[in-house]
Amino acid sequence: MQLIVAEVSAPRLRHTLRGLDLQTLRFSGFRGTLVLAQLTILVATPYDALMQTLVGSGAGPVCDGLRNASTYCLGQSLPDALVTSAMVLILIGVAAGVAPTVMAILHAWVAFSIAGSISLPDGGDQAAAVCTLLLVAVSFADRRRWLLGPPRTVASWRRQVALGGLMVMRVQVTAIYFNAAIAKLFAPEWVNGTAEYYVLRDPYFGASGPLAPVLQAATTLPAVTVGVTWGAVIAEIAIGVLILGGPRSRSIALVLCVVLHGAIIITIGLWSFGLIMIAIVGIAAMPYTPHEQTHQFWSRLGRRHHATVHSPSVNGAGVR
């Protein structure tokens, strides 16, 4: 596995910069997934629920220090629906890919507002606030008029800024997942392998719906509970390591991320958190050049399958 240190060596860096191509539907798709997650927060959650009164403080929005610059604080004198509608329109513009750099700045503002001013932000909101700021740099390499527009010529300096943003995002993903994994090692329930047993039975955030009895029955088996609990920790560590590698390693990190957060969505329903993390890892993991695209995990699997199907021993050409 080639770590990020090798990727910033002068020859490799020059090769990547020459072929850097972010004007793709892949990039737009992951960016749209991030937007979708944030729209579920704004549209599917009542304003009063976002601005709950907490013990020791008043009702939201939280407005102190830098938070005074959030949309919620600047718009306190306006109707709640108007502020929310403005944020939703910005997110729709981001998803459509209109004026990418300008919309990326506005996207970072919306993400900062959600993470900083609602009463109960989660880890996904905070990760989105950081990564949308990095996406301002990444957007410099996207000069399409909108997401389905034809690619346009990108100046070298723009590609350099974008690649710098992507590299920092990969390091940020590593920090997020290493922090999550290491923190679990200080909790007895995670170390002894019983954490998922209690998580699935939590009265507020545990499993619900038709899957709840199945999941709760499965986690009465010690092997299942320990496997799922430690599987989550191992997956987080693996994502943090693999995202620093080459295109093949990064694509495996994305698969692990989808499996991990897909399971979290199915079991305890953390939709916005799961979609935000899948989108962030997807952007950090995506191939930067056409050459890198051919070296992804599934690309190699496809070539191997094609070679196997068309080999003489399979199609009969080599049978005597």
Short mmCIF file of C-alpha atoms in Angstrom, two decimals:
data_model
loop_
_atom_site.label_atom_id
_atom_site.label_comp_id
_atom_site.label_asym_id
_atom_site.label_seq_id
_atom_site.Cartn_x
_atom_site.Cartn_y
_atom_site.Cartn_z
CA MET A 1 0.00 0.00 0.00
CA GLN A 2 1.38 3.39 -1.03
CA LEU A 3 0.78 5.94 1.69
CA ILE A 4 0.12 9.62 1.16
CA VAL A 5 3.81 10.42 1.79
CA ALA A 6 4.69 8.68 -1.48
CA GLU A 7 1.87 10.43 -3.32
CA VAL A 8 3.30 13.87 -2.56
CA SER A 9 6.72 13.02 -3.95
CA ALA A 10 7.65 15.39 -6.77
CA PRO A 11 7.29 12.98 -9.76
CA ARG A 12 3.99 11.49 -8.54
CA LEU A 13 2.64 14.93 -7.67
CA ARG A 14 3.41 16.33 -11.12
CA HIS A 15 1.75 13.33 -12.77
CA THR A 16 -1.38 13.69 -10.61
CA LEU A 17 -1.64 17.43 -11.22
CA ARG A 18 -1.41 16.99 -14.98
CA GLY A 19 -4.30 14.52 -15.03
CA LEU A 20 -6.43 15.89 -12.17
CA ASP A 21 -10.09 15.75 -13.21
CA LEU A 22 -12.83 16.60 -10.71
CA GLN A 23 -15.40 17.75 -13.27
CA THR A 24 -17.16 14.40 -13.01
CA LEU A 25 -20.56 13.04 -12.02
CA ARG A 26 -18.76 10.99 -9.36
CA PHE A 27 -17.68 14.14 -7.52
CA SER A 28 -21.10 15.73 -8.04
CA GLY A 29 -22.78 12.57 -6.71
CA PHE A 30 -20.84 12.52 -3.44
CA ARG A 31 -21.32 16.26 -3.01
CA GLY A 32 -25.05 15.72 -3.64
CA THR A 33 -25.13 12.96 -1.00
CA LEU A 34 -23.68 15.40 1.54
CA VAL A 35 -26.33 17.95 0.58
CA LEU A 36 -29.09 15.33 0.87
CA ALA A 37 -27.99 14.49 4.40
CA GLN A 38 -28.13 18.16 5.40
CA LEU A 39 -31.50 18.61 3.73
CA THR A 40 -32.91 15.81 5.89
CA ILE A 41 -31.86 17.86 8.92
CA LEU A 42 -33.45 21.09 7.70
CA VAL A 43 -36.57 19.74 5.98
CA ALA A 44 -37.46 16.63 7.96
CA THR A 45 -36.75 18.07 11.41
CA PRO A 46 -39.03 20.78 12.88
CA TYR A 47 -37.25 24.04 13.73
CA ASP A 48 -38.28 23.75 17.40
CA ALA A 49 -36.70 20.30 17.61
CA LEU A 50 -33.38 21.69 16.34
CA MET A 51 -33.52 24.51 18.89
CA GLN A 52 -34.34 22.56 22.04
CA THR A 53 -33.81 24.19 25.43
CA LEU A 54 -30.86 22.57 27.17
CA VAL A 55 -30.15 22.38 30.89
CA GLY A 56 -27.97 25.33 31.86
CA SER A 57 -28.74 27.34 28.73
CA GLY A 58 -31.71 28.81 26.92
CA ALA A 59 -33.33 27.67 23.71
CA GLY A 60 -31.34 27.74 20.47
CA PRO A 61 -29.98 29.06 18.29
CA VAL A 62 -26.63 29.16 20.07
CA CYS A 63 -25.12 32.57 19.30
CA ASP A 64 -21.79 33.45 20.88
CA GLY A 65 -18.38 34.24 19.45
CA LEU A 66 -18.02 33.06 15.86
CA ARG A 67 -21.48 31.48 16.01
CA ASN A 68 -22.96 34.96 15.67
CA ALA A 69 -22.07 34.70 11.97
CA SER A 70 -24.33 31.67 11.44
CA THR A 71 -27.47 31.96 9.34
CA TYR A 72 -29.62 31.23 12.37
CA CYS A 73 -28.08 34.06 14.42
CA LEU A 74 -28.00 36.62 11.62
CA GLY A 75 -31.62 35.80 10.83
CA GLN A 76 -32.99 35.78 14.39
CA SER A 77 -35.28 38.71 13.63
CA LEU A 78 -36.70 36.93 10.57
CA PRO A 79 -39.36 34.19 10.45
CA ASP A 80 -37.89 30.75 11.14
CA ALA A 81 -39.30 29.38 7.88
CA LEU A 82 -37.56 32.09 5.86
CA VAL A 83 -34.14 31.31 7.35
CA THR A 84 -34.62 27.58 6.77
CA SER A 85 -35.83 28.19 3.20
CA ALA A 86 -32.74 30.28 2.42
CA MET A 87 -30.47 27.48 3.64
CA VAL A 88 -32.42 24.91 1.63
CA LEU A 89 -32.10 26.99 -1.54
CA ILE A 90 -28.35 27.27 -1.03
CA LEU A 91 -28.07 23.50 -0.65
CA ILE A 92 -30.12 22.92 -3.80
CA GLY A 93 -27.76 25.25 -5.66
CA VAL A 94 -24.77 23.29 -4.35
CA ALA A 95 -26.31 19.99 -5.49
CA ALA A 96 -26.99 21.47 -8.94
CA GLY A 97 -23.35 22.47 -9.21
CA VAL A 98 -24.12 26.09 -10.10
CA ALA A 99 -21.08 28.43 -9.74
CA PRO A 100 -19.15 25.73 -7.81
CA THR A 101 -16.65 27.92 -5.93
CA VAL A 102 -19.23 30.51 -4.83
CA MET A 103 -21.71 27.83 -3.81
CA ALA A 104 -18.97 25.94 -1.96
CA ILE A 105 -18.41 29.01 0.23
CA LEU A 106 -22.14 29.29 0.92
CA HIS A 107 -22.26 25.52 1.59
CA ALA A 108 -19.53 25.89 4.22
CA TRP A 109 -21.58 28.70 5.80
CA VAL A 110 -24.69 26.51 5.99
CA ALA A 111 -22.71 23.58 7.43
CA PHE A 112 -21.10 25.88 10.01
CA SER A 113 -24.56 27.21 10.94
CA ILE A 114 -25.98 23.73 11.49
CA ALA A 115 -23.00 22.48 13.50
CA GLY A 116 -22.59 25.66 15.53
CA SER A 117 -26.06 26.96 16.29
CA ILE A 118 -28.52 24.07 16.65
CA SER A 119 -28.90 22.74 20.18
CA LEU A 120 -27.85 19.12 19.61
CA PRO A 121 -25.39 18.78 16.71
CA ASP A 122 -23.84 15.34 16.22
CA GLY A 123 -20.44 14.22 14.98
CA GLY A 124 -21.65 14.18 11.38
CA ASP A 125 -22.62 17.87 11.53
CA GLN A 126 -19.21 18.78 12.92
CA ALA A 127 -17.40 16.70 10.29
CA ALA A 128 -19.49 18.37 7.57
CA ALA A 129 -18.55 21.83 8.85
CA VAL A 130 -14.83 21.05 8.55
CA CYS A 131 -15.00 19.18 5.25
CA THR A 132 -17.23 21.69 3.46
CA LEU A 133 -14.57 24.29 4.27
CA LEU A 134 -12.01 22.05 2.54
CA LEU A 135 -14.43 21.63 -0.36
CA VAL A 136 -14.04 25.35 -1.07
CA ALA A 137 -10.46 24.55 -2.12
CA VAL A 138 -11.51 21.39 -3.98
CA SER A 139 -14.16 23.32 -5.94
CA PHE A 140 -11.46 25.43 -7.62
CA ALA A 141 -10.92 22.51 -10.02
CA ASP A 142 -14.62 22.33 -10.96
CA ARG A 143 -15.37 25.00 -13.59
CA ARG A 144 -18.57 23.50 -15.02
CA ARG A 145 -21.52 25.86 -15.21
CA TRP A 146 -23.61 23.14 -13.54
CA LEU A 147 -23.25 19.46 -12.74
CA LEU A 148 -24.28 18.24 -16.23
CA GLY A 149 -22.32 20.94 -18.03
CA PRO A 150 -19.31 20.09 -20.20
CA PRO A 151 -15.86 20.12 -18.54
CA ARG A 152 -13.90 23.34 -18.97
CA THR A 153 -10.18 24.06 -18.98
CA VAL A 154 -8.76 24.26 -15.46
CA ALA A 155 -5.66 26.36 -14.81
CA SER A 156 -2.69 24.68 -13.13
CA TRP A 157 -2.97 26.80 -9.98
CA ARG A 158 -6.60 25.76 -9.57
CA ARG A 159 -5.63 22.08 -9.76
CA GLN A 160 -2.92 22.66 -7.16
CA VAL A 161 -5.37 24.27 -4.72
CA ALA A 162 -7.91 21.47 -5.27
CA LEU A 163 -5.37 18.69 -4.80
CA GLY A 164 -4.17 20.33 -1.58
CA GLY A 165 -7.76 20.37 -0.32
CA LEU A 166 -8.24 16.68 -1.17
CA MET A 167 -5.00 15.67 0.57
CA VAL A 168 -5.97 17.54 3.74
CA MET A 169 -9.43 15.98 3.59
CA ARG A 170 -7.90 12.51 3.56
CA VAL A 171 -5.84 13.35 6.65
CA GLN A 172 -9.01 14.74 8.28
CA VAL A 173 -10.87 11.48 7.57
CA THR A 174 -8.03 9.56 9.21
CA ALA A 175 -8.23 11.81 12.27
CA ILE A 176 -12.02 11.32 12.53
CA TYR A 177 -11.92 7.53 12.36
CA PHE A 178 -8.82 7.10 14.52
CA ASN A 179 -10.38 9.34 17.17
CA ALA A 180 -13.62 7.33 17.05
CA ALA A 181 -11.78 4.00 17.33
CA ILE A 182 -9.35 5.05 20.05
CA ALA A 183 -12.10 6.63 22.15
CA LYS A 184 -13.97 3.31 22.12
CA LEU A 185 -10.94 1.55 23.61
CA PHE A 186 -11.38 3.57 26.82
CA ALA A 187 -14.96 2.34 27.30
CA PRO A 188 -15.25 -1.05 29.07
CA GLU A 189 -18.29 -2.09 27.01
CA TRP A 190 -16.33 -1.75 23.76
CA VAL A 191 -13.23 -3.49 25.11
CA ASN A 192 -15.17 -6.50 26.43
CA GLY A 193 -17.24 -6.67 23.24
CA THR A 194 -20.69 -6.00 24.70
CA ALA A 195 -21.29 -2.43 23.48
CA GLU A 196 -23.56 -3.33 20.55
CA TYR A 197 -25.78 -5.37 22.88
CA TYR A 198 -26.58 -2.20 24.85
CA VAL A 199 -26.66 0.13 21.84
CA LEU A 200 -29.38 -1.89 20.14
CA ARG A 201 -31.47 -1.85 23.31
CA ASP A 202 -31.14 1.86 24.09
CA PRO A 203 -34.68 3.23 24.68
CA TYR A 204 -34.01 6.38 22.58
CA PHE A 205 -31.44 5.44 19.94
CA GLY A 206 -31.63 1.65 19.82
CA ALA A 207 -33.02 -0.60 17.09
CA SER A 208 -36.65 -0.16 16.20
CA GLY A 209 -39.20 -1.41 13.69
CA PRO A 210 -39.46 -4.95 12.32
CA LEU A 211 -35.69 -5.52 12.50
CA ALA A 212 -35.46 -4.79 16.23
CA PRO A 213 -36.50 -8.28 17.46
CA VAL A 214 -34.15 -9.95 14.97
CA LEU A 215 -31.17 -7.79 15.92
CA GLN A 216 -31.83 -8.10 19.63
CA ALA A 217 -32.15 -11.87 19.36
CA ALA A 218 -28.93 -12.11 17.32
CA THR A 219 -26.98 -10.10 19.89
CA THR A 220 -27.90 -12.52 22.66
CA LEU A 221 -25.27 -14.76 21.05
CA PRO A 222 -21.85 -13.80 22.48
CA ALA A 223 -19.99 -14.50 19.22
CA VAL A 224 -22.30 -12.17 17.26
CA THR A 225 -22.14 -9.37 19.83
CA VAL A 226 -18.35 -9.48 20.14
CA GLY A 227 -17.91 -9.77 16.37
CA VAL A 228 -20.15 -6.80 15.61
CA THR A 229 -18.69 -4.65 18.40
CA TRP A 230 -15.05 -5.25 17.52
CA GLY A 231 -15.90 -5.29 13.81
CA ALA A 232 -16.93 -1.63 14.07
CA VAL A 233 -13.66 -0.68 15.79
CA ILE A 234 -11.56 -2.59 13.26
CA ALA A 235 -13.49 -1.06 10.36
CA GLU A 236 -12.86 2.47 11.69
CA ILE A 237 -9.13 1.82 12.05
CA ALA A 238 -8.99 0.27 8.56
CA ILE A 239 -10.77 3.24 6.98
CA GLY A 240 -8.36 5.63 8.68
CA VAL A 241 -5.34 3.74 7.33
CA LEU A 242 -6.61 2.87 3.84
CA ILE A 243 -7.77 6.41 3.00
CA LEU A 244 -4.09 7.44 3.06
CA GLY A 245 -3.17 4.91 0.38
CA GLY A 246 -3.41 4.77 -3.38
CA PRO A 247 -6.63 4.49 -5.43
CA ARG A 248 -7.11 0.78 -4.72
CA SER A 249 -6.74 1.24 -0.93
CA ARG A 250 -9.02 4.27 -0.95
CA SER A 251 -11.74 2.38 -2.82
CA ILE A 252 -11.61 -0.38 -0.17
CA ALA A 253 -11.93 2.33 2.50
CA LEU A 254 -15.07 3.58 0.76
CA VAL A 255 -16.57 0.06 0.68
CA LEU A 256 -15.90 -0.36 4.42
CA CYS A 257 -17.42 3.07 5.09
CA VAL A 258 -20.61 2.22 3.18
CA VAL A 259 -20.93 -1.12 5.00
CA LEU A 260 -20.25 0.42 8.43
CA HIS A 261 -22.55 3.41 8.11
CA GLY A 262 -25.14 1.50 6.12
CA ALA A 263 -25.37 -0.91 9.05
CA ILE A 264 -25.70 2.02 11.48
CA ILE A 265 -28.51 3.50 9.37
CA ILE A 266 -30.36 0.17 9.19
CA THR A 267 -29.99 -0.65 12.87
CA ILE A 268 -30.42 2.66 14.69
CA GLY A 269 -31.50 5.03 11.93
CA LEU A 270 -28.81 7.74 12.01
CA TRP A 271 -29.49 8.81 8.44
CA SER A 272 -27.88 12.24 8.30
CA PHE A 273 -24.76 11.11 10.16
CA GLY A 274 -24.32 8.04 7.96
CA LEU A 275 -24.87 9.87 4.67
CA ILE A 276 -22.52 12.69 5.67
CA MET A 277 -19.70 10.28 6.47
CA ILE A 278 -20.25 8.23 3.28
CA ALA A 279 -20.15 11.44 1.25
CA ILE A 280 -16.99 12.74 2.93
CA VAL A 281 -15.13 9.44 2.58
CA GLY A 282 -16.41 9.14 -0.99
CA ILE A 283 -14.91 12.51 -1.95
CA ALA A 284 -11.64 11.75 -0.15
CA ALA A 285 -11.43 8.29 -1.74
CA MET A 286 -12.44 9.08 -5.32
CA PRO A 287 -9.81 8.74 -8.07
CA TYR A 288 -8.23 12.04 -9.02
CA THR A 289 -7.19 11.07 -12.55
CA PRO A 290 -8.40 8.69 -15.30
CA HIS A 291 -5.28 6.59 -14.60
CA GLU A 292 -6.22 6.24 -10.93
CA GLN A 293 -9.74 5.20 -11.90
CA THR A 294 -8.36 2.07 -13.59
CA HIS A 295 -6.57 1.10 -10.37
CA GLN A 296 -9.58 1.06 -8.06
CA PHE A 297 -10.49 -2.14 -6.25
CA TRP A 298 -13.60 -2.86 -8.32
CA SER A 299 -11.83 -1.95 -11.59
CA ARG A 300 -9.24 -4.63 -10.92
CA LEU A 301 -11.92 -7.11 -9.97
CA GLY A 302 -13.69 -6.38 -13.25
CA ARG A 303 -10.52 -6.90 -15.30
CA ARG A 304 -9.76 -10.12 -13.43
CA HIS A 305 -13.28 -11.42 -14.06
CA HIS A 306 -13.03 -10.46 -17.75
CA ALA A 307 -9.69 -12.25 -18.06
CA THR A 308 -11.07 -15.35 -16.36
CA VAL A 309 -14.17 -15.52 -18.56
CA HIS A 310 -12.16 -15.10 -21.76
CA SER A 311 -9.23 -17.35 -20.80
CA PRO A 312 -8.60 -20.41 -23.03
CA SER A 313 -9.22 -22.84 -20.21
CA VAL A 314 -12.71 -21.39 -19.69
CA ASN A 315 -13.94 -20.86 -23.23
CA GLY A 316 -12.60 -24.17 -24.44
CA ALA A 317 -9.84 -22.92 -26.69
CA GLY A 318 -7.20 -24.61 -24.58
CA VAL A 319 -9.02 -27.96 -24.22
CA ARG A 320 -7.63 -30.84 -26.26
#
